[in-house]
mmCIF file of N, CA and C in Angstrom:
data_model
loop_
_atom_site.group_PDB
_atom_site.id
_atom_site.type_symbol
_atom_site.label_atom_id
_atom_site.label_comp_id
_atom_site.label_asym_id
_atom_site.label_seq_id
_atom_site.Cartn_x
_atom_site.Cartn_y
_atom_site.Cartn_z
ATOM 1 N N MET A 1 0.706 -1.612 0.531
ATOM 2 C CA MET A 1 0.049 -0.430 0.121
ATOM 3 C C MET A 1 1.038 1.370 0.272
ATOM 4 N N LYS A 2 2.051 1.001 0.803
ATOM 5 C CA LYS A 2 2.748 2.107 0.860
ATOM 6 C C LYS A 2 3.530 2.453 -0.529
ATOM 7 N N ASN A 3 3.536 1.784 -1.138
ATOM 8 C CA ASN A 3 4.423 2.304 -3.004
ATOM 9 C C ASN A 3 3.141 2.354 -3.879
ATOM 10 N N ILE A 4 2.293 1.731 -3.979
ATOM 11 C CA ILE A 4 0.984 3.179 -4.058
ATOM 12 C C ILE A 4 0.954 3.860 -3.953
ATOM 13 N N TRP A 5 0.540 5.055 -2.664
ATOM 14 C CA TRP A 5 0.694 5.331 -2.040
ATOM 15 C C TRP A 5 2.540 6.411 -2.681
ATOM 16 N N ASN A 6 2.910 5.819 -2.115
ATOM 17 C CA ASN A 6 4.196 6.550 -3.290
ATOM 18 C C ASN A 6 4.318 7.314 -4.153
ATOM 19 N N LYS A 7 3.913 6.053 -5.460
ATOM 20 C CA LYS A 7 3.904 6.656 -6.271
ATOM 21 C C LYS A 7 2.636 7.518 -6.687
ATOM 22 N N VAL A 8 1.675 7.159 -6.247
ATOM 23 C CA VAL A 8 0.261 8.900 -6.632
ATOM 24 C C VAL A 8 0.937 9.664 -6.128
ATOM 25 N N GLU A 9 1.776 10.156 -5.043
ATOM 26 C CA GLU A 9 2.622 11.502 -4.781
ATOM 27 C C GLU A 9 3.261 11.670 -5.729
ATOM 28 N N LYS A 10 4.252 11.469 -6.853
ATOM 29 C CA LYS A 10 4.474 11.567 -7.627
ATOM 30 C C LYS A 10 4.013 12.167 -8.419
ATOM 31 N N SER A 11 2.970 11.465 -9.453
ATOM 32 C CA SER A 11 2.159 11.625 -10.314
ATOM 33 C C SER A 11 2.022 13.095 -9.936
ATOM 34 N N LYS A 12 1.632 14.321 -11.219
ATOM 35 C CA LYS A 12 1.704 14.720 -11.499
ATOM 36 C C LYS A 12 0.272 15.494 -12.372
ATOM 37 N N THR A 13 0.256 14.380 -13.035
ATOM 38 C CA THR A 13 -0.785 14.398 -12.977
ATOM 39 C C THR A 13 -2.303 13.923 -11.941
ATOM 40 N N THR A 14 -1.949 13.604 -10.970
ATOM 41 C CA THR A 14 -2.566 12.797 -10.349
ATOM 42 C C THR A 14 -3.196 14.469 -9.530
ATOM 43 N N TYR A 15 -2.310 15.029 -9.615
ATOM 44 C CA TYR A 15 -1.925 16.956 -8.735
ATOM 45 C C TYR A 15 -3.347 17.559 -9.946
ATOM 46 N N ILE A 16 -2.755 17.778 -10.872
ATOM 47 C CA ILE A 16 -3.792 18.035 -11.185
ATOM 48 C C ILE A 16 -5.251 17.737 -11.316
ATOM 49 N N ALA A 17 -5.911 15.449 -11.259
ATOM 50 C CA ALA A 17 -6.959 16.010 -11.038
ATOM 51 C C ALA A 17 -7.794 15.996 -9.786
ATOM 52 N N LEU A 18 -6.563 15.746 -8.933
ATOM 53 C CA LEU A 18 -6.578 16.422 -7.114
ATOM 54 C C LEU A 18 -7.841 18.108 -7.261
ATOM 55 N N ILE A 19 -6.588 19.139 -7.559
ATOM 56 C CA ILE A 19 -6.829 20.522 -7.563
ATOM 57 C C ILE A 19 -7.822 20.551 -8.237
ATOM 58 N N SER A 20 -7.857 20.180 -9.630
ATOM 59 C CA SER A 20 -9.993 20.359 -10.484
ATOM 60 C C SER A 20 -10.434 20.035 -9.699
ATOM 61 N N ILE A 21 -10.622 18.992 -9.004
ATOM 62 C CA ILE A 21 -11.888 17.540 -8.417
ATOM 63 C C ILE A 21 -12.122 18.639 -6.950
ATOM 64 N N ILE A 22 -10.877 19.378 -6.481
ATOM 65 C CA ILE A 22 -11.482 20.527 -5.351
ATOM 66 C C ILE A 22 -12.132 21.563 -6.172
ATOM 67 N N LEU A 23 -11.713 22.692 -7.176
ATOM 68 C CA LEU A 23 -11.717 23.947 -8.498
ATOM 69 C C LEU A 23 -13.138 23.573 -8.343
ATOM 70 N N VAL A 24 -13.648 21.952 -8.807
ATOM 71 C CA VAL A 24 -14.618 21.846 -9.283
ATOM 72 C C VAL A 24 -16.384 21.803 -8.526
ATOM 73 N N PHE A 25 -15.671 20.824 -7.348
ATOM 74 C CA PHE A 25 -16.887 20.094 -6.844
ATOM 75 C C PHE A 25 -16.513 21.075 -5.335
ATOM 76 N N ILE A 26 -15.826 20.954 -4.918
ATOM 77 C CA ILE A 26 -15.548 22.380 -2.871
ATOM 78 C C ILE A 26 -15.891 23.276 -3.233
ATOM 79 N N MET A 27 -15.225 24.182 -4.109
ATOM 80 C CA MET A 27 -15.697 25.986 -4.408
ATOM 81 C C MET A 27 -16.359 26.147 -4.383
ATOM 82 N N PRO A 28 -17.507 25.511 -4.743
ATOM 83 C CA PRO A 28 -18.672 25.831 -5.268
ATOM 84 C C PRO A 28 -19.292 25.286 -4.027
ATOM 85 N N ILE A 29 -19.347 24.886 -3.359
ATOM 86 C CA ILE A 29 -20.010 24.304 -1.482
ATOM 87 C C ILE A 29 -19.137 25.436 -0.938
ATOM 88 N N LEU A 30 -18.067 26.033 -1.034
ATOM 89 C CA LEU A 30 -17.722 27.051 0.397
ATOM 90 C C LEU A 30 -17.901 28.680 -0.051
ATOM 91 N N PHE A 31 -18.132 28.549 -1.627
ATOM 92 C CA PHE A 31 -18.607 29.674 -2.072
ATOM 93 C C PHE A 31 -20.439 30.165 -1.915
ATOM 94 N N ASN A 32 -21.311 28.578 -1.014
ATOM 95 C CA ASN A 32 -22.690 28.962 -1.079
ATOM 96 C C ASN A 32 -22.420 29.538 1.099
ATOM 97 N N LEU A 33 -21.421 28.763 1.525
ATOM 98 C CA LEU A 33 -21.410 28.965 2.340
ATOM 99 C C LEU A 33 -20.732 29.939 3.141
ATOM 100 N N PHE A 34 -20.279 30.971 2.424
ATOM 101 C CA PHE A 34 -19.739 32.134 2.498
ATOM 102 C C PHE A 34 -21.007 33.226 1.663
ATOM 103 N N HIS A 35 -22.249 33.115 1.677
ATOM 104 C CA HIS A 35 -23.801 33.352 0.829
ATOM 105 C C HIS A 35 -22.875 34.372 -0.339
ATOM 106 N N LEU A 36 -21.933 33.886 -1.068
ATOM 107 C CA LEU A 36 -21.660 34.461 -2.149
ATOM 108 C C LEU A 36 -23.449 34.321 -3.173
ATOM 109 N N GLY A 37 -23.447 34.652 -3.907
ATOM 110 C CA GLY A 37 -23.929 34.594 -5.141
ATOM 111 C C GLY A 37 -24.111 33.702 -5.917
ATOM 112 N N ARG A 38 -25.392 33.713 -6.921
ATOM 113 C CA ARG A 38 -24.425 32.445 -8.474
ATOM 114 C C ARG A 38 -23.614 33.832 -9.040
ATOM 115 N N THR A 39 -24.317 34.403 -9.208
ATOM 116 C CA THR A 39 -23.635 36.474 -10.128
ATOM 117 C C THR A 39 -21.905 36.177 -9.868
ATOM 118 N N ASN A 40 -21.274 36.053 -8.475
ATOM 119 C CA ASN A 40 -19.720 35.717 -8.148
ATOM 120 C C ASN A 40 -19.718 34.671 -8.497
ATOM 121 N N ARG A 41 -19.994 33.518 -7.715
ATOM 122 C CA ARG A 41 -19.650 32.155 -8.254
ATOM 123 C C ARG A 41 -19.029 32.105 -10.332
ATOM 124 N N ILE A 42 -20.263 32.473 -10.884
ATOM 125 C CA ILE A 42 -19.749 32.366 -12.435
ATOM 126 C C ILE A 42 -19.431 33.175 -12.565
ATOM 127 N N ILE A 43 -19.405 34.724 -12.246
ATOM 128 C CA ILE A 43 -17.725 35.432 -12.376
ATOM 129 C C ILE A 43 -16.614 35.254 -11.437
ATOM 130 N N TRP A 44 -16.526 35.036 -10.659
ATOM 131 C CA TRP A 44 -14.972 34.769 -10.244
ATOM 132 C C TRP A 44 -15.141 33.293 -10.266
ATOM 133 N N LEU A 45 -15.800 31.814 -9.607
ATOM 134 C CA LEU A 45 -15.110 30.798 -9.636
ATOM 135 C C LEU A 45 -15.261 30.581 -11.427
ATOM 136 N N PHE A 46 -16.333 30.438 -12.038
ATOM 137 C CA PHE A 46 -16.300 30.167 -12.900
ATOM 138 C C PHE A 46 -15.430 30.864 -13.553
ATOM 139 N N PHE A 47 -15.286 31.969 -14.592
ATOM 140 C CA PHE A 47 -14.517 33.208 -15.859
ATOM 141 C C PHE A 47 -13.013 32.968 -14.791
ATOM 142 N N ILE A 48 -12.486 33.558 -13.510
ATOM 143 C CA ILE A 48 -12.086 33.723 -12.786
ATOM 144 C C ILE A 48 -10.691 33.097 -12.655
ATOM 145 N N ILE A 49 -10.867 32.373 -12.200
ATOM 146 C CA ILE A 49 -10.140 31.463 -11.313
ATOM 147 C C ILE A 49 -10.440 30.107 -12.500
ATOM 148 N N ASN A 50 -11.261 29.689 -12.607
ATOM 149 C CA ASN A 50 -10.764 28.226 -13.462
ATOM 150 C C ASN A 50 -10.322 28.251 -15.158
ATOM 151 N N ILE A 51 -10.537 30.197 -15.627
ATOM 152 C CA ILE A 51 -9.940 29.945 -16.336
ATOM 153 C C ILE A 51 -8.324 30.267 -16.225
ATOM 154 N N LEU A 52 -8.088 31.346 -15.243
ATOM 155 C CA LEU A 52 -6.232 30.610 -14.869
ATOM 156 C C LEU A 52 -6.776 29.555 -15.046
ATOM 157 N N PHE A 53 -6.614 28.877 -13.819
ATOM 158 C CA PHE A 53 -6.337 27.128 -13.439
ATOM 159 C C PHE A 53 -5.862 26.312 -14.912
ATOM 160 N N ALA A 54 -7.122 27.307 -16.263
ATOM 161 C CA ALA A 54 -6.873 25.870 -17.159
ATOM 162 C C ALA A 54 -5.584 26.755 -17.570
ATOM 163 N N SER A 55 -5.229 27.856 -17.569
ATOM 164 C CA SER A 55 -3.992 28.566 -18.513
ATOM 165 C C SER A 55 -3.013 27.742 -17.674
ATOM 166 N N PHE A 56 -2.764 27.264 -16.849
ATOM 167 C CA PHE A 56 -1.917 26.736 -15.570
ATOM 168 C C PHE A 56 -1.850 25.219 -16.090
ATOM 169 N N ILE A 57 -2.485 24.475 -15.913
ATOM 170 C CA ILE A 57 -2.530 22.966 -16.927
ATOM 171 C C ILE A 57 -1.823 23.263 -18.475
ATOM 172 N N GLY A 58 -2.075 24.410 -19.314
ATOM 173 C CA GLY A 58 -1.262 24.090 -20.809
ATOM 174 C C GLY A 58 0.150 24.603 -20.329
ATOM 175 N N TRP A 59 0.572 24.700 -18.969
ATOM 176 C CA TRP A 59 2.192 25.386 -18.592
ATOM 177 C C TRP A 59 2.766 24.927 -18.318
ATOM 178 N N PHE A 60 1.694 24.381 -17.321
ATOM 179 C CA PHE A 60 2.344 23.240 -16.340
ATOM 180 C C PHE A 60 3.101 21.882 -16.771
ATOM 181 N N SER A 61 1.566 20.876 -17.920
ATOM 182 C CA SER A 61 2.365 19.832 -19.074
ATOM 183 C C SER A 61 2.900 20.424 -19.780
ATOM 184 N N LYS A 62 3.295 21.665 -20.671
ATOM 185 C CA LYS A 62 4.239 21.890 -21.544
ATOM 186 C C LYS A 62 5.922 22.250 -20.384
ATOM 187 N N LYS A 63 5.700 22.646 -19.501
ATOM 188 C CA LYS A 63 7.133 22.565 -19.068
ATOM 189 C C LYS A 63 7.484 21.207 -18.542
ATOM 190 N N TYR A 64 6.681 20.248 -18.154
ATOM 191 C CA TYR A 64 7.435 18.990 -16.736
ATOM 192 C C TYR A 64 6.626 18.049 -18.072
ATOM 193 N N ASP A 65 7.089 18.652 -19.226
ATOM 194 C CA ASP A 65 6.574 16.941 -20.664
ATOM 195 C C ASP A 65 5.206 16.028 -20.368
ATOM 196 N N LEU A 66 4.151 16.217 -19.561
ATOM 197 C CA LEU A 66 2.996 15.668 -19.597
ATOM 198 C C LEU A 66 2.738 15.258 -20.469
ATOM 199 N N SER A 67 1.821 14.530 -20.174
ATOM 200 C CA SER A 67 0.981 14.327 -21.346
ATOM 201 C C SER A 67 -0.067 14.298 -22.013
ATOM 202 N N PHE A 68 -0.589 14.984 -23.041
ATOM 203 C CA PHE A 68 -1.357 15.753 -24.344
ATOM 204 C C PHE A 68 -2.812 15.500 -23.615
ATOM 205 N N TYR A 69 -3.033 13.617 -22.688
ATOM 206 C CA TYR A 69 -3.994 14.111 -21.922
ATOM 207 C C TYR A 69 -3.723 14.473 -20.826
ATOM 208 N N ASN A 70 -3.431 15.125 -19.884
ATOM 209 C CA ASN A 70 -3.593 16.429 -19.043
ATOM 210 C C ASN A 70 -4.750 17.013 -19.353
ATOM 211 N N LEU A 71 -4.697 17.837 -20.474
ATOM 212 C CA LEU A 71 -4.753 19.002 -20.879
ATOM 213 C C LEU A 71 -6.527 19.330 -20.642
ATOM 214 N N VAL A 72 -7.160 16.905 -20.743
ATOM 215 C CA VAL A 72 -8.565 17.197 -20.536
ATOM 216 C C VAL A 72 -9.297 16.370 -19.046
ATOM 217 N N ILE A 73 -8.433 16.144 -18.447
ATOM 218 C CA ILE A 73 -8.907 16.078 -17.218
ATOM 219 C C ILE A 73 -9.681 17.373 -16.453
ATOM 220 N N PHE A 74 -9.715 18.406 -16.635
ATOM 221 C CA PHE A 74 -9.698 20.160 -16.061
ATOM 222 C C PHE A 74 -11.756 19.634 -16.584
ATOM 223 N N PRO A 75 -11.048 19.987 -17.795
ATOM 224 C CA PRO A 75 -12.323 20.329 -18.903
ATOM 225 C C PRO A 75 -13.718 18.531 -18.431
ATOM 226 N N VAL A 76 -13.084 18.000 -18.328
ATOM 227 C CA VAL A 76 -14.014 16.572 -17.865
ATOM 228 C C VAL A 76 -14.732 16.693 -16.553
ATOM 229 N N ILE A 77 -14.191 17.202 -15.801
ATOM 230 C CA ILE A 77 -14.701 17.205 -14.212
ATOM 231 C C ILE A 77 -15.272 17.639 -14.122
ATOM 232 N N PHE A 78 -15.048 19.312 -14.941
ATOM 233 C CA PHE A 78 -16.205 20.095 -15.167
ATOM 234 C C PHE A 78 -17.468 20.000 -15.821
ATOM 235 N N VAL A 79 -17.247 18.717 -16.445
ATOM 236 C CA VAL A 79 -19.193 18.894 -17.484
ATOM 237 C C VAL A 79 -18.831 18.039 -16.386
ATOM 238 N N ILE A 80 -18.531 16.813 -15.642
ATOM 239 C CA ILE A 80 -19.005 15.977 -15.037
ATOM 240 C C ILE A 80 -20.116 16.997 -14.016
ATOM 241 N N SER A 81 -19.450 17.786 -13.377
ATOM 242 C CA SER A 81 -19.551 18.859 -12.797
ATOM 243 C C SER A 81 -21.096 19.474 -13.379
ATOM 244 N N VAL A 82 -21.166 20.087 -14.281
ATOM 245 C CA VAL A 82 -22.416 21.214 -15.421
ATOM 246 C C VAL A 82 -23.261 19.552 -14.790
ATOM 247 N N PHE A 83 -23.245 18.577 -15.252
ATOM 248 C CA PHE A 83 -24.164 17.499 -16.136
ATOM 249 C C PHE A 83 -24.249 17.407 -14.930
ATOM 250 N N VAL A 84 -24.791 17.333 -14.363
ATOM 251 C CA VAL A 84 -24.874 16.832 -11.632
ATOM 252 C C VAL A 84 -25.743 18.422 -11.395
ATOM 253 N N LYS A 85 -25.308 19.385 -12.020
ATOM 254 C CA LYS A 85 -26.094 20.389 -11.035
ATOM 255 C C LYS A 85 -26.128 21.759 -11.592
ATOM 256 N N TYR A 86 -25.485 22.089 -12.998
ATOM 257 C CA TYR A 86 -25.240 23.340 -13.639
ATOM 258 C C TYR A 86 -25.875 23.641 -14.139
ATOM 259 N N GLY A 87 -25.790 25.085 -14.954
ATOM 260 C CA GLY A 87 -26.646 25.038 -17.007
ATOM 261 C C GLY A 87 -26.180 24.234 -17.537
ATOM 262 N N ARG A 88 -27.130 24.409 -18.322
ATOM 263 C CA ARG A 88 -26.298 24.523 -20.458
ATOM 264 C C ARG A 88 -24.844 25.317 -20.072
ATOM 265 N N TYR A 89 -25.024 26.255 -20.181
ATOM 266 C CA TYR A 89 -23.790 27.433 -19.479
ATOM 267 C C TYR A 89 -22.447 26.939 -20.142
ATOM 268 N N GLY A 90 -22.369 25.776 -18.669
ATOM 269 C CA GLY A 90 -21.327 25.014 -18.406
ATOM 270 C C GLY A 90 -21.001 24.577 -19.125
ATOM 271 N N TYR A 91 -21.710 23.767 -20.498
ATOM 272 C CA TYR A 91 -20.596 23.228 -21.277
ATOM 273 C C TYR A 91 -19.572 23.815 -22.023
ATOM 274 N N PHE A 92 -20.612 25.244 -22.392
ATOM 275 C CA PHE A 92 -19.511 25.863 -22.835
ATOM 276 C C PHE A 92 -18.451 26.504 -23.102
ATOM 277 N N LEU A 93 -18.550 26.393 -21.009
ATOM 278 C CA LEU A 93 -16.973 27.158 -19.921
ATOM 279 C C LEU A 93 -15.756 25.357 -19.851
ATOM 280 N N ALA A 94 -16.827 24.434 -20.382
ATOM 281 C CA ALA A 94 -15.651 23.479 -20.508
ATOM 282 C C ALA A 94 -15.088 23.227 -21.878
ATOM 283 N N GLY A 95 -15.519 24.026 -23.023
ATOM 284 C CA GLY A 95 -15.201 23.864 -24.235
ATOM 285 C C GLY A 95 -14.117 25.110 -23.852
ATOM 286 N N ILE A 96 -14.191 26.247 -23.828
ATOM 287 C CA ILE A 96 -13.337 27.775 -23.293
ATOM 288 C C ILE A 96 -11.821 26.888 -22.525
ATOM 289 N N TYR A 97 -11.986 25.950 -21.724
ATOM 290 C CA TYR A 97 -10.838 25.035 -20.794
ATOM 291 C C TYR A 97 -10.070 24.639 -21.651
ATOM 292 N N LEU A 98 -10.632 24.067 -22.993
ATOM 293 C CA LEU A 98 -9.971 22.917 -23.262
ATOM 294 C C LEU A 98 -9.470 23.527 -24.119
ATOM 295 N N VAL A 99 -9.588 25.243 -24.779
ATOM 296 C CA VAL A 99 -9.432 24.793 -25.696
ATOM 297 C C VAL A 99 -8.231 26.632 -25.255
ATOM 298 N N LEU A 100 -8.457 27.038 -24.042
ATOM 299 C CA LEU A 100 -7.186 26.978 -23.470
ATOM 300 C C LEU A 100 -6.051 26.720 -22.551
ATOM 301 N N SER A 101 -6.235 26.361 -23.023
ATOM 302 C CA SER A 101 -5.875 25.459 -22.176
ATOM 303 C C SER A 101 -4.174 24.610 -23.191
ATOM 304 N N ILE A 102 -5.149 24.145 -25.092
ATOM 305 C CA ILE A 102 -4.505 23.941 -25.910
ATOM 306 C C ILE A 102 -3.573 24.953 -25.862
ATOM 307 N N LEU A 103 -3.970 25.706 -26.682
ATOM 308 C CA LEU A 103 -3.347 27.360 -26.860
ATOM 309 C C LEU A 103 -2.059 27.351 -25.682
ATOM 310 N N ILE A 104 -2.330 27.367 -24.469
ATOM 311 C CA ILE A 104 -0.762 27.379 -23.244
ATOM 312 C C ILE A 104 -0.275 26.634 -23.969
ATOM 313 N N TYR A 105 -0.260 24.970 -23.764
ATOM 314 C CA TYR A 105 -0.257 24.686 -23.874
ATOM 315 C C TYR A 105 1.215 25.137 -25.794
ATOM 316 N N PHE A 106 0.656 24.582 -26.807
ATOM 317 C CA PHE A 106 1.689 25.472 -27.297
ATOM 318 C C PHE A 106 2.796 26.584 -27.555
ATOM 319 N N LEU A 107 1.450 27.478 -26.494
ATOM 320 C CA LEU A 107 2.663 28.594 -27.129
ATOM 321 C C LEU A 107 3.783 28.883 -26.562
ATOM 322 N N PHE A 108 3.866 27.910 -25.509
ATOM 323 C CA PHE A 108 5.536 27.907 -24.444
ATOM 324 C C PHE A 108 5.848 25.945 -24.993
ATOM 325 N N ASP A 109 6.954 27.674 -25.944
ATOM 326 C CA ASP A 109 7.975 25.733 -26.691
ATOM 327 C C ASP A 109 9.356 25.710 -25.667
ATOM 328 N N LYS A 110 9.035 24.146 -25.268
ATOM 329 C CA LYS A 110 10.595 23.926 -25.015
ATOM 330 C C LYS A 110 11.486 24.218 -24.960
ATOM 331 N N GLU A 111 11.385 24.794 -26.089
ATOM 332 C CA GLU A 111 13.343 24.769 -26.947
ATOM 333 C C GLU A 111 14.148 26.302 -26.355
ATOM 334 N N LYS A 112 12.644 27.336 -26.295
ATOM 335 C CA LYS A 112 13.233 28.629 -25.316
ATOM 336 C C LYS A 112 13.552 28.586 -24.265
#
């Protein structure tokens, strides 16, 4: 069991997945606990924080030579949460997150 945890701990993909789960499932709960409205959640969480995180994933994946599928982890987890909880606009946001991650991934060339 300890060997499995050591492998998981060293995996950067696991960190991307865990942060994605926190942003997608836990942060909206925190917004509700602090009585921040739906508009604040949409603006701050869905647009500002998630877009910054999607950009970070693109940069992080390129910097550490991670597989291209790491760019898909966050949008897929977001689509799952949208399917369960939010409106249709969430599907478009997942597409924006994916496109932004891909653009940032190709923007940072390793040779520079």
